[in-house]
Short mmCIF file of C-alpha atoms and ligand atoms in Angstrom, two decimals:
data_model
loop_
_atom_site.label_atom_id
_atom_site.label_comp_id
_atom_site.label_asym_id
_atom_site.label_seq_id
_atom_site.Cartn_x
_atom_site.Cartn_y
_atom_site.Cartn_z
CA MET D 1 -10.85 12.05 -0.66
CA SER D 2 -11.09 14.21 -3.76
CA ALA D 3 -8.81 14.43 -6.71
CA ASN D 4 -6.39 17.31 -6.40
CA ARG D 5 -3.79 17.71 -9.12
CA ASP D 6 -0.67 17.97 -6.99
CA ARG D 7 -1.78 15.85 -4.03
CA LEU D 8 -0.55 12.31 -3.95
CA PHE D 9 -2.52 10.10 -1.59
CA ILE D 10 -0.74 7.31 0.21
CA LEU D 11 -2.59 4.07 0.99
CA ASP D 12 -0.53 1.92 3.23
CA THR D 13 -1.19 -1.81 2.93
CA THR D 14 1.53 -3.04 5.37
CA LEU D 15 -1.22 -4.69 7.46
CA ARG D 16 -2.88 -6.43 4.52
CA ASP D 17 -0.58 -7.08 1.57
CA GLY D 18 2.51 -6.58 3.79
CA GLU D 19 1.30 -9.07 6.29
CA GLN D 20 1.06 -11.58 3.47
CA SER D 21 4.92 -11.76 3.50
CA PRO D 22 5.92 -15.30 4.43
CA GLY D 23 6.09 -15.53 8.23
CA ALA D 24 5.10 -11.94 8.93
CA SER D 25 1.91 -12.50 10.87
CA LEU D 26 1.05 -9.89 13.44
CA ASP D 27 -1.31 -10.26 16.31
CA GLU D 28 -4.23 -7.90 16.94
CA ARG D 29 -2.30 -5.72 19.41
CA GLU D 30 0.69 -5.46 17.11
CA LYS D 31 -1.59 -4.49 14.18
CA LEU D 32 -3.13 -1.80 16.26
CA GLU D 33 0.34 -0.50 17.19
CA VAL D 34 1.36 -0.30 13.49
CA ALA D 35 -1.94 1.26 12.45
CA GLN D 36 -1.43 4.00 15.13
CA ALA D 37 2.15 4.60 13.95
CA LEU D 38 0.78 4.95 10.39
CA ALA D 39 -1.77 7.45 11.49
CA SER D 40 1.04 9.42 13.22
CA LEU D 41 3.01 9.13 9.94
CA ARG D 42 -0.07 10.78 8.35
CA VAL D 43 -0.78 8.38 5.55
CA ASP D 44 -4.11 8.94 3.93
CA ALA D 45 -5.49 5.38 4.23
CA VAL D 46 -4.58 2.24 6.24
CA GLU D 47 -5.60 -1.03 4.65
CA ALA D 48 -6.12 -2.94 7.89
CA GLY D 49 -6.85 -6.37 6.57
CA PHE D 50 -9.08 -8.84 4.69
CA PRO D 51 -11.92 -9.50 7.21
CA ILE D 52 -13.44 -12.57 5.54
CA ALA D 53 -10.00 -14.25 5.45
CA SER D 54 -10.05 -15.30 9.14
CA PRO D 55 -11.68 -14.42 12.46
CA GLY D 56 -8.33 -12.95 13.51
CA ASP D 57 -8.25 -10.63 10.49
CA PHE D 58 -11.86 -9.63 11.09
CA ALA D 59 -11.13 -8.81 14.74
CA ALA D 60 -7.99 -6.86 13.82
CA VAL D 61 -9.76 -4.71 11.24
CA ARG D 62 -12.57 -4.07 13.71
CA ARG D 63 -10.15 -3.10 16.46
CA VAL D 64 -8.16 -0.74 14.11
CA ALA D 65 -11.41 0.80 12.84
CA ALA D 66 -12.69 1.54 16.30
CA ALA D 67 -9.39 2.99 17.60
CA VAL D 68 -7.56 4.73 14.83
CA ARG D 69 -8.55 8.24 13.80
CA GLY D 70 -7.18 10.33 10.93
CA PRO D 71 -6.66 8.05 7.93
CA ALA D 72 -9.40 6.20 6.11
CA ILE D 73 -9.55 2.58 7.30
CA VAL D 74 -9.76 0.17 4.44
CA ALA D 75 -11.01 -3.44 4.45
CA LEU D 76 -10.47 -5.77 1.47
CA ALA D 77 -13.21 -7.90 -0.02
CA ARG D 78 -13.51 -10.12 -3.09
CA ALA D 79 -16.46 -9.26 -5.37
CA LEU D 80 -18.76 -11.48 -3.30
CA PRO D 81 -21.66 -10.38 -1.10
CA LYS D 82 -20.40 -12.27 1.98
CA ASP D 83 -16.90 -10.58 1.66
CA ILE D 84 -18.42 -7.20 1.24
CA GLU D 85 -20.74 -7.68 4.18
CA ALA D 86 -17.88 -8.94 6.38
CA ALA D 87 -15.86 -5.87 5.43
CA ALA D 88 -18.71 -3.50 6.19
CA GLN D 89 -19.33 -5.20 9.59
CA ALA D 90 -15.61 -4.99 10.49
CA LEU D 91 -15.59 -1.28 9.55
CA GLU D 92 -18.74 -0.37 11.51
CA LYS D 93 -16.91 1.84 14.01
CA ALA D 94 -14.62 3.51 11.60
CA GLU D 95 -14.51 7.21 11.29
CA ARG D 96 -13.78 7.01 7.57
CA PRO D 97 -14.57 3.52 6.29
CA ARG D 98 -13.54 2.37 2.92
CA ILE D 99 -14.46 -0.97 1.30
CA HIS D 100 -11.93 -2.16 -1.29
CA VAL D 101 -13.43 -4.66 -3.70
CA PHE D 102 -11.23 -6.60 -6.10
CA LEU D 103 -11.93 -8.91 -9.06
CA ALA D 104 -9.45 -10.33 -11.53
CA THR D 105 -9.81 -9.05 -15.17
CA SER D 106 -6.88 -10.48 -17.15
CA ALA D 107 -7.47 -13.23 -19.73
CA ILE D 108 -5.44 -15.71 -17.80
CA HIS D 109 -7.33 -15.16 -14.57
CA ARG D 110 -10.70 -15.06 -16.36
CA ARG D 111 -9.97 -18.32 -18.10
CA PHE D 112 -8.26 -20.39 -15.46
CA LYS D 113 -9.20 -18.93 -12.11
CA LEU D 114 -12.66 -17.52 -12.51
CA LYS D 115 -13.94 -19.33 -15.56
CA LYS D 116 -16.01 -16.22 -16.51
CA ALA D 117 -16.44 -14.23 -19.70
CA LYS D 118 -15.83 -10.47 -20.06
CA ASP D 119 -19.47 -9.45 -19.88
CA GLU D 120 -19.94 -11.46 -16.64
CA ILE D 121 -16.90 -9.72 -15.09
CA LEU D 122 -18.36 -6.36 -15.90
CA ARG D 123 -21.76 -7.39 -14.36
CA ILE D 124 -20.16 -8.72 -11.12
CA ALA D 125 -17.80 -5.71 -10.81
CA ALA D 126 -20.72 -3.26 -11.10
CA ARG D 127 -22.95 -5.26 -8.81
CA SER D 128 -20.24 -5.55 -6.16
CA VAL D 129 -19.44 -1.82 -6.15
CA ARG D 130 -23.10 -0.96 -5.90
CA LEU D 131 -23.49 -3.36 -2.89
CA ALA D 132 -20.40 -1.91 -1.20
CA ARG D 133 -21.77 1.63 -1.75
CA LYS D 134 -24.78 0.64 0.34
CA TYR D 135 -22.45 0.29 3.31
CA ALA D 136 -19.86 2.97 2.64
CA ASP D 137 -19.60 6.20 0.54
CA ASP D 138 -15.96 5.52 -0.01
CA VAL D 139 -15.51 2.45 -2.24
CA GLU D 140 -12.28 1.39 -4.10
CA PHE D 141 -12.25 -1.14 -6.84
CA SER D 142 -9.22 -3.09 -8.11
CA PRO D 143 -9.14 -5.07 -11.36
CA GLU D 144 -6.61 -7.65 -10.15
CA ASP D 145 -3.82 -8.38 -12.66
CA ALA D 146 -4.71 -5.16 -14.44
CA SER D 147 -1.27 -4.80 -16.05
CA ARG D 148 -1.89 -8.09 -18.01
CA THR D 149 -5.43 -7.14 -18.92
CA GLU D 150 -6.40 -6.24 -22.51
CA PRO D 151 -6.33 -2.32 -22.51
CA ASP D 152 -9.75 -1.96 -24.08
CA PHE D 153 -11.34 -4.26 -21.59
CA LEU D 154 -9.54 -2.66 -18.74
CA ALA D 155 -10.83 0.77 -19.83
CA ALA D 156 -14.39 -0.71 -19.99
CA VAL D 157 -14.00 -2.12 -16.47
CA VAL D 158 -12.77 1.17 -15.05
CA GLU D 159 -15.64 3.14 -16.67
CA THR D 160 -18.21 0.53 -15.37
CA VAL D 161 -17.00 0.69 -11.75
CA ILE D 162 -16.81 4.43 -11.65
CA ARG D 163 -20.45 4.61 -12.89
CA ALA D 164 -21.39 2.09 -10.20
CA GLY D 165 -19.90 4.43 -7.59
CA ALA D 166 -16.23 3.56 -7.13
CA ARG D 167 -14.36 6.67 -5.89
CA THR D 168 -10.92 5.22 -6.28
CA VAL D 169 -9.89 2.77 -9.05
CA ASN D 170 -6.68 1.00 -8.24
CA ILE D 171 -4.60 -0.57 -11.05
CA PRO D 172 -2.54 -3.45 -9.64
CA ASP D 173 0.56 -4.90 -11.29
CA THR D 174 -0.30 -8.01 -9.30
CA VAL D 175 2.61 -10.15 -10.48
CA GLY D 176 5.23 -7.43 -10.88
CA TYR D 177 5.31 -7.83 -14.66
CA ALA D 178 5.05 -4.28 -15.88
CA THR D 179 7.89 -1.99 -16.90
CA PRO D 180 7.93 1.63 -15.94
CA ASP D 181 7.27 3.00 -19.51
CA GLU D 182 4.39 0.52 -20.10
CA PHE D 183 2.82 1.14 -16.78
CA GLY D 184 2.94 4.98 -17.11
CA ARG D 185 1.46 4.58 -20.64
CA LEU D 186 -1.43 2.45 -19.21
CA PHE D 187 -2.34 5.33 -16.86
CA ARG D 188 -2.20 7.83 -19.58
CA MET D 189 -4.41 5.60 -21.71
CA LEU D 190 -7.03 5.32 -18.94
CA GLY D 191 -6.96 9.04 -18.48
CA GLU D 192 -7.75 9.57 -22.16
CA ARG D 193 -10.13 6.74 -22.87
CA VAL D 194 -12.32 6.40 -19.75
CA PRO D 195 -15.16 9.02 -20.08
CA SER D 196 -15.90 9.14 -16.27
CA ILE D 197 -12.26 9.25 -15.18
CA GLY D 198 -12.66 12.70 -13.61
CA LYS D 199 -14.98 11.28 -10.98
CA ALA D 200 -12.43 8.94 -9.40
CA VAL D 201 -8.89 8.87 -8.15
CA LEU D 202 -6.61 6.52 -10.11
CA SER D 203 -4.28 4.47 -7.91
CA ALA D 204 -1.24 2.34 -8.49
CA HIS D 205 -0.47 -0.93 -6.63
CA CYS D 206 2.87 -2.56 -7.72
CA HIS D 207 4.62 -5.70 -6.66
CA ASN D 208 8.36 -6.04 -6.76
CA ASP D 209 8.97 -9.38 -8.55
CA LEU D 210 11.42 -7.71 -10.98
CA GLY D 211 12.58 -5.01 -8.54
CA LEU D 212 10.48 -2.44 -10.29
CA ALA D 213 7.67 -1.75 -7.86
CA VAL D 214 8.79 1.75 -6.88
CA ALA D 215 9.81 2.73 -10.38
CA ASN D 216 6.50 1.49 -11.76
CA SER D 217 4.56 3.36 -8.97
CA LEU D 218 6.37 6.59 -9.85
CA ALA D 219 5.76 6.08 -13.55
CA ALA D 220 2.09 5.75 -12.74
CA VAL D 221 2.21 9.04 -10.89
CA LEU D 222 3.74 10.67 -13.94
CA GLY D 223 0.93 8.98 -15.98
CA GLY D 224 -1.77 10.52 -13.72
CA ALA D 225 -2.13 8.29 -10.66
CA ARG D 226 -2.94 10.23 -7.51
CA GLN D 227 -2.89 7.42 -5.06
CA VAL D 228 -0.14 4.84 -4.54
CA GLU D 229 -0.44 1.77 -2.48
CA CYS D 230 2.64 0.74 -0.66
CA THR D 231 4.05 -0.92 2.45
CA VAL D 232 6.57 0.12 5.05
CA ASN D 233 10.06 -1.43 4.14
CA GLY D 234 8.44 -2.72 0.99
CA ILE D 235 7.35 -5.94 2.71
CA GLY D 236 4.68 -8.05 1.01
CA GLU D 237 3.61 -11.11 -0.86
CA ARG D 238 6.72 -12.81 -2.65
CA ALA D 239 9.35 -10.12 -3.41
CA GLY D 240 7.18 -7.46 -1.69
CA ASN D 241 5.26 -4.30 -2.55
CA ALA D 242 6.37 -0.88 -3.43
CA SER D 243 8.15 0.68 -0.50
CA LEU D 244 6.32 3.62 1.15
CA GLU D 245 9.48 5.45 2.20
CA GLU D 246 11.14 5.27 -1.16
CA ILE D 247 8.08 6.63 -3.00
CA VAL D 248 7.42 9.36 -0.37
CA MET D 249 11.06 10.51 -0.37
CA ALA D 250 11.32 10.30 -4.20
CA VAL D 251 8.45 12.71 -4.75
CA ARG D 252 9.65 14.90 -1.86
CA THR D 253 13.21 15.04 -3.10
CA ARG D 254 12.24 15.57 -6.74
CA PRO D 255 9.15 17.89 -6.81
CA ASP D 256 10.58 19.39 -9.99
CA HIS D 257 10.09 16.00 -11.74
CA TYR D 258 7.03 14.50 -10.11
CA GLY D 259 5.12 17.71 -9.30
CA VAL D 260 3.16 16.15 -6.43
CA ARG D 261 3.23 16.24 -2.63
CA THR D 262 2.09 13.84 0.09
CA ALA D 263 0.90 14.54 3.62
CA VAL D 264 3.36 12.15 5.16
CA ASP D 265 5.41 13.38 8.15
CA THR D 266 8.65 12.11 6.79
CA ARG D 267 10.45 12.61 10.09
CA ARG D 268 8.55 9.60 11.41
CA ILE D 269 9.68 7.25 8.63
CA TRP D 270 12.70 5.78 10.40
CA LYS D 271 10.79 5.00 13.57
CA THR D 272 7.95 3.43 11.74
CA SER D 273 10.33 1.32 9.64
CA ARG D 274 12.00 -0.01 12.74
CA LEU D 275 8.68 -0.69 14.44
CA VAL D 276 7.45 -2.76 11.47
CA SER D 277 10.73 -4.58 11.25
CA ARG D 278 10.77 -5.40 14.94
CA LEU D 279 7.12 -6.56 15.02
CA THR D 280 7.26 -8.64 11.85
CA GLY D 281 10.70 -10.10 12.51
CA ILE D 282 11.77 -9.01 8.97
CA PRO D 283 15.10 -7.18 9.13
CA VAL D 284 15.82 -4.11 6.98
CA GLN D 285 18.77 -4.71 4.74
CA PRO D 286 21.61 -2.33 5.56
CA ASN D 287 21.78 -0.82 2.08
CA LYS D 288 18.03 -0.35 1.82
CA ALA D 289 17.21 3.08 0.31
CA VAL D 290 16.04 5.65 2.86
CA VAL D 291 15.78 3.37 5.90
CA GLY D 292 18.81 1.02 5.72
CA ASP D 293 21.44 1.45 8.42
CA ASN D 294 23.93 2.57 5.80
CA ALA D 295 21.51 4.91 3.92
CA PHE D 296 23.36 7.95 5.36
CA ALA D 297 26.66 6.44 6.30
CA HIS D 298 29.67 7.91 4.47
CA GLU D 299 32.70 5.67 4.49
CA ALA D 300 34.90 6.83 1.69
CA GLY D 301 37.53 9.50 2.54
CA ILE D 302 36.51 11.69 -0.39
CA HIS D 303 32.84 11.58 0.62
CA GLN D 304 33.60 12.41 4.27
CA ASP D 305 35.65 15.32 3.18
CA GLY D 306 32.86 16.58 0.89
CA ILE D 307 30.24 16.07 3.62
CA LEU D 308 32.26 18.02 6.09
CA LYS D 309 32.63 20.92 3.67
CA GLU D 310 29.01 20.90 2.47
CA ARG D 311 26.52 18.07 3.19
CA ARG D 312 24.76 18.49 -0.11
CA THR D 313 27.82 17.32 -1.98
CA TYR D 314 26.91 13.70 -1.23
CA GLU D 315 23.47 13.90 0.45
CA ILE D 316 20.27 14.44 -1.58
CA MET D 317 18.10 14.33 1.52
CA THR D 318 19.05 14.96 5.16
CA PRO D 319 19.01 12.20 7.68
CA ALA D 320 16.87 14.34 9.91
CA SER D 321 14.20 14.57 7.22
CA VAL D 322 13.51 10.88 7.62
CA GLY D 323 14.07 10.89 11.35
CA TRP D 324 17.37 8.89 11.14
CA ARG D 325 19.09 8.90 14.44
CA GLY D 326 22.66 8.59 13.37
CA THR D 327 24.23 10.66 16.09
CA SER D 328 22.67 9.08 19.12
CA MET D 329 22.89 10.71 22.51
CA VAL D 330 25.03 9.03 25.01
CA MET D 331 23.39 7.62 28.16
CA GLY D 332 25.20 5.54 30.70
CA LYS D 333 25.21 4.25 34.25
CA HIS D 334 25.38 7.78 35.68
CA SER D 335 22.18 8.88 34.02
CA GLY D 336 19.28 9.31 36.40
CA ARG D 337 15.58 8.52 36.23
CA HIS D 338 14.75 12.05 35.07
CA ALA D 339 17.13 11.97 32.09
CA PHE D 340 15.89 8.47 31.29
CA ARG D 341 12.29 9.47 31.25
CA GLU D 342 13.05 12.60 29.16
CA ARG D 343 15.01 10.54 26.71
CA LEU D 344 12.08 8.11 26.40
CA ARG D 345 9.69 10.98 25.83
CA ALA D 346 11.94 12.36 23.10
CA LEU D 347 11.72 8.99 21.45
CA GLY D 348 7.96 9.15 21.60
CA HIS D 349 7.31 6.80 24.56
CA ARG D 350 5.24 7.75 27.58
CA PRO D 351 5.38 4.70 29.89
CA GLY D 352 3.18 4.61 33.04
CA PRO D 353 4.94 4.73 36.44
CA GLN D 354 5.26 1.03 36.78
CA GLU D 355 6.50 0.46 33.21
CA LEU D 356 8.96 3.29 33.69
CA GLU D 357 10.28 1.79 36.93
CA ARG D 358 10.76 -1.67 35.31
CA ALA D 359 12.40 -0.10 32.21
CA PHE D 360 14.66 2.02 34.32
CA ARG D 361 15.77 -1.03 36.24
CA ARG D 362 16.60 -2.79 33.00
CA PHE D 363 18.38 0.31 31.77
CA LYS D 364 20.59 0.33 34.91
CA GLU D 365 21.31 -3.37 34.60
CA LEU D 366 22.33 -2.83 31.03
CA ALA D 367 24.43 0.31 31.83
CA ASP D 368 26.49 -1.90 34.28
CA LYS D 369 27.43 -4.14 31.35
CA LYS D 370 27.64 -1.65 28.57
CA LYS D 371 29.38 1.71 28.46
CA CYS D 372 27.12 3.65 26.18
CA ILE D 373 23.36 3.14 25.88
CA PHE D 374 22.03 4.24 22.46
CA ASP D 375 18.56 5.10 21.46
CA ASP D 376 18.08 1.72 19.79
CA ASP D 377 19.07 0.02 23.11
CA LEU D 378 16.38 2.04 24.83
CA GLU D 379 13.82 1.21 22.20
CA ALA D 380 14.63 -2.57 22.68
CA ILE D 381 14.20 -2.23 26.47
CA ILE D 382 10.90 -0.42 26.17
CA GLU D 383 9.60 -2.82 23.60
CA ASP D 384 10.51 -5.63 25.96
CA GLU D 385 8.87 -4.03 28.95
CA ILE D 386 5.79 -2.41 27.63
CA SER D 387 3.98 -5.46 26.51
CA ALA D 388 0.21 -5.80 26.84
CA ILE D 389 0.44 -9.58 26.76
CA PRO D 390 0.37 -10.82 30.35
CA GLU D 391 3.60 -12.61 31.45
CA GLU D 392 2.44 -16.04 32.62
CA PHE D 393 6.09 -17.07 33.00
CA ARG D 394 9.00 -14.64 33.70
CA LEU D 395 12.68 -15.51 33.36
CA ASP D 396 14.21 -15.30 36.85
CA TYR D 397 17.52 -17.01 36.44
CA ILE D 398 19.54 -18.65 33.65
CA SER D 399 22.83 -20.51 33.75
CA ILE D 400 24.41 -22.19 30.76
CA SER D 401 27.30 -24.54 30.63
CA SER D 402 28.73 -24.87 27.19
CA GLY D 403 32.01 -25.40 25.36
CA ASN D 404 33.59 -27.51 22.62
CA ARG D 405 33.97 -30.55 24.92
CA THR D 406 30.90 -30.15 27.11
CA LEU D 407 27.35 -31.24 26.51
CA PRO D 408 25.52 -27.87 26.48
CA THR D 409 23.23 -27.73 29.50
CA ALA D 410 20.83 -24.99 30.74
CA THR D 411 19.54 -24.49 34.22
CA ILE D 412 16.59 -22.13 34.27
CA ARG D 413 14.32 -20.75 36.91
CA LEU D 414 10.98 -19.14 35.87
CA ALA D 415 8.64 -17.18 38.01
CA ARG D 416 4.94 -17.91 37.66
CA GLY D 417 3.23 -15.38 39.89
CA GLU D 418 4.69 -16.03 43.37
CA ARG D 419 6.01 -19.52 42.52
CA LEU D 420 9.53 -20.26 41.27
CA LEU D 421 9.89 -23.28 38.98
CA GLN D 422 13.30 -24.71 38.16
CA ASP D 423 14.62 -27.34 35.82
CA ALA D 424 17.61 -28.29 33.58
CA ALA D 425 18.08 -29.87 30.19
CA CYS D 426 20.77 -30.68 27.66
CA GLY D 427 20.61 -29.68 23.98
CA ASP D 428 22.40 -29.53 20.67
CA GLY D 429 23.71 -26.10 21.57
CA PRO D 430 23.12 -23.58 24.43
CA VAL D 431 20.07 -22.11 22.70
CA ASP D 432 18.57 -25.46 22.17
CA ALA D 433 19.27 -26.46 25.77
CA ALA D 434 17.66 -23.29 27.04
CA MET D 435 14.56 -23.82 24.95
CA LYS D 436 14.18 -27.47 25.95
CA THR D 437 14.39 -26.37 29.61
CA ILE D 438 11.70 -23.80 29.04
CA LYS D 439 9.48 -26.51 27.41
CA ARG D 440 9.96 -28.74 30.42
CA ILE D 441 9.02 -26.04 32.89
CA THR D 442 6.08 -24.54 30.98
CA GLY D 443 4.68 -27.72 29.53
CA VAL D 444 4.19 -25.92 26.26
CA GLU D 445 5.50 -27.95 23.27
CA GLY D 446 6.50 -25.04 20.96
CA ARG D 447 8.44 -25.78 17.75
CA LEU D 448 11.05 -23.14 16.78
CA ALA D 449 10.05 -22.17 13.25
CA ASP D 450 12.45 -19.22 12.84
CA TYR D 451 15.30 -17.56 14.74
CA ALA D 452 17.01 -14.27 14.05
CA LEU D 453 19.62 -12.39 16.07
CA ARG D 454 20.68 -8.89 15.49
CA ALA D 455 23.01 -6.55 17.39
CA VAL D 456 20.90 -3.58 18.29
CA THR D 457 23.94 -1.26 18.36
CA GLY D 458 27.61 -1.74 17.36
CA GLY D 459 30.46 -3.02 19.45
CA THR D 460 31.21 -6.28 21.25
CA ASP D 461 29.06 -5.02 24.20
CA ALA D 462 26.06 -4.49 21.97
CA LEU D 463 22.62 -5.37 23.03
CA GLY D 464 21.50 -8.55 21.14
CA GLU D 465 17.91 -8.73 20.04
CA VAL D 466 16.46 -12.11 19.27
CA THR D 467 13.29 -12.63 17.32
CA VAL D 468 11.79 -16.11 17.16
CA LYS D 469 8.72 -17.60 15.63
CA VAL D 470 7.30 -20.49 17.63
CA THR D 471 4.60 -22.80 16.39
CA CYS D 472 2.40 -24.73 18.75
CA GLY D 473 -0.66 -26.46 17.26
CA PRO D 474 -2.59 -23.85 15.13
CA HIS D 475 -0.70 -20.92 16.71
CA THR D 476 2.48 -19.32 15.51
CA GLU D 477 3.71 -16.46 17.63
CA THR D 478 6.63 -14.06 17.30
CA GLY D 479 8.70 -13.58 20.42
CA ARG D 480 11.34 -10.97 21.07
CA GLY D 481 13.97 -10.64 23.82
CA ALA D 482 16.92 -8.34 24.34
CA SER D 483 20.04 -8.67 26.41
CA THR D 484 23.81 -8.28 26.18
CA ASP D 485 23.94 -12.05 26.53
CA VAL D 486 22.54 -13.65 23.36
CA ILE D 487 21.54 -16.89 25.12
CA GLU D 488 19.56 -14.91 27.75
CA ALA D 489 17.98 -12.87 24.78
CA SER D 490 17.09 -16.14 23.10
CA ALA D 491 15.49 -17.58 26.15
CA LYS D 492 13.53 -14.30 26.71
CA ALA D 493 12.35 -14.37 23.14
CA TYR D 494 11.31 -17.93 23.32
CA LEU D 495 9.44 -17.33 26.60
CA ASN D 496 7.80 -14.25 25.12
CA ALA D 497 6.38 -16.41 22.28
CA ILE D 498 5.29 -19.11 24.81
CA ASN D 499 3.50 -16.47 26.93
CA LYS D 500 1.66 -15.20 23.75
CA ILE D 501 0.62 -18.83 22.91
CA ILE D 502 -0.75 -19.30 26.40
CA TRP D 503 -2.63 -15.92 26.17
CA ARG D 504 -3.97 -16.70 22.72
CA ARG D 505 -5.29 -20.07 23.83
CA ARG D 506 -7.16 -18.42 26.65
CA GLN D 507 -8.43 -15.63 24.36
CA LYS D 508 -9.67 -18.30 21.90
CA LYS D 509 -11.67 -20.02 24.60
CA ARG D 510 -13.27 -16.64 25.55
CA THR D 511 -14.04 -15.20 22.14
CA ALA D 512 -16.58 -16.71 19.85
CA ALA D 513 -15.78 -16.36 16.20
CA PRO D 514 -17.79 -13.68 14.32
CA ARG D 515 -20.54 -14.90 11.98
CA PHE D 516 -20.40 -13.74 8.38
O1 LIG T 1 -1.78 -7.32 -5.93
C1 LIG T 1 -2.96 -7.21 -6.03
O2 LIG T 1 -3.53 -7.40 -7.15
C2 LIG T 1 -3.74 -6.96 -4.83
C3 LIG T 1 -5.12 -6.64 -5.00
C4 LIG T 1 -6.01 -7.29 -3.99
C5 LIG T 1 -5.27 -5.13 -4.90
O3 LIG T 1 -3.20 -6.97 -3.77
ZN1 LIG T 2 -1.00 -6.81 -3.98
#
């Protein structure tokens, strides 16, 4: 990656900083799916994880590194030999490996967290970058809490790490404290005061504690940054990170102002946003810029009139430019297998014959209950059907009795291979009754840690998609299920999480943890 005046590099950290969002943990297969979507989106670098953090993180980085081609694959490491070695090991099979070393530099971190003086910080930073360079040509360094670091010392750190071999120097606003004018000035200062600055790409990494992450990132671009670090939907630690889609669309919509371009295929933004939302279980707020459901919806009469006369009156970017599928095609019970397969292809899915058959059956069942099947309905079906996690238990039958004067009771039959297992239980509500019954049949004592229901499309006959987080011992798994019946969707989601827990227990027995 070389510095190019009008090229803005995008480092996506959805799988690392984004995954640090409370409750957003993704399994290895889901991380690979996101990484592949990011490669198709054409980001320049995918930060896949923090390998020393856990065996799961290590395995996920290794898997992404082996499978994903195109972007640089980045692994995070503290400025410690064992971290850097773990990152290098996880990146062994990467086409373009990058080791990202970080070390805090601000007075408050030096004094209370690290208990180290400035000269020691400089020595450790240089030594770590040199060690990382033994394993990878592409090394990035981040002075953590840079925005609260004394400017003179920050400039000295940046010069030191560039001399030691860092190709990218990332300036994090770790706690979201900076303001746009200050942050832009910080980049200009580094451009002027760091003698070796021409040998590295300056990068910005902003957190959203005061809602300024995107504004600060864009101010950094105006100040000379040529890489921004961001996440899909802006997910991340605490209030999140700078949102990828907002930064990319800001520089695309205002080239006159920012004077930079990215390589991102913006038409894939919407799909990637929905994938990340579905897999993490974190919904996208309707009024979210660029990817919210209402981002291109015009309600006011005056606006509608303007749009009909000339779209540009009220639209600064076209829905198509971000892949928004506002005007969905209509599919219904008369649609055949061919049309179904073609529609799935248009949405970017190429299921195998068996998956197609299962998905088609689900589509027909849904079409009997619901007049119009929208693209989002199809996505939910396909997500439900094309799962690499083996289904130990499958929902065969569910019957609920509920009402304001009845004790909610669920009767459920599950298929386990050829065997059918049936039981019934009462609960505090129909969902609780269904989950208790599933517990009795499967013998898995899962605790429901989170539950979210969303209507995939509008109308009273909408497909409901339920996302749950279920904890069982050390495992927390996300489960999803979709149906026009929300209780059935809940049971499916819960069962999906239970199947993942069973699968993960088996995997754990098989896989020995890597040695660092
Ligand atoms: O916010 C931060 O400082 C980070 C660094 C590890 C880059 O995420
Ligand atoms: Zn961060």
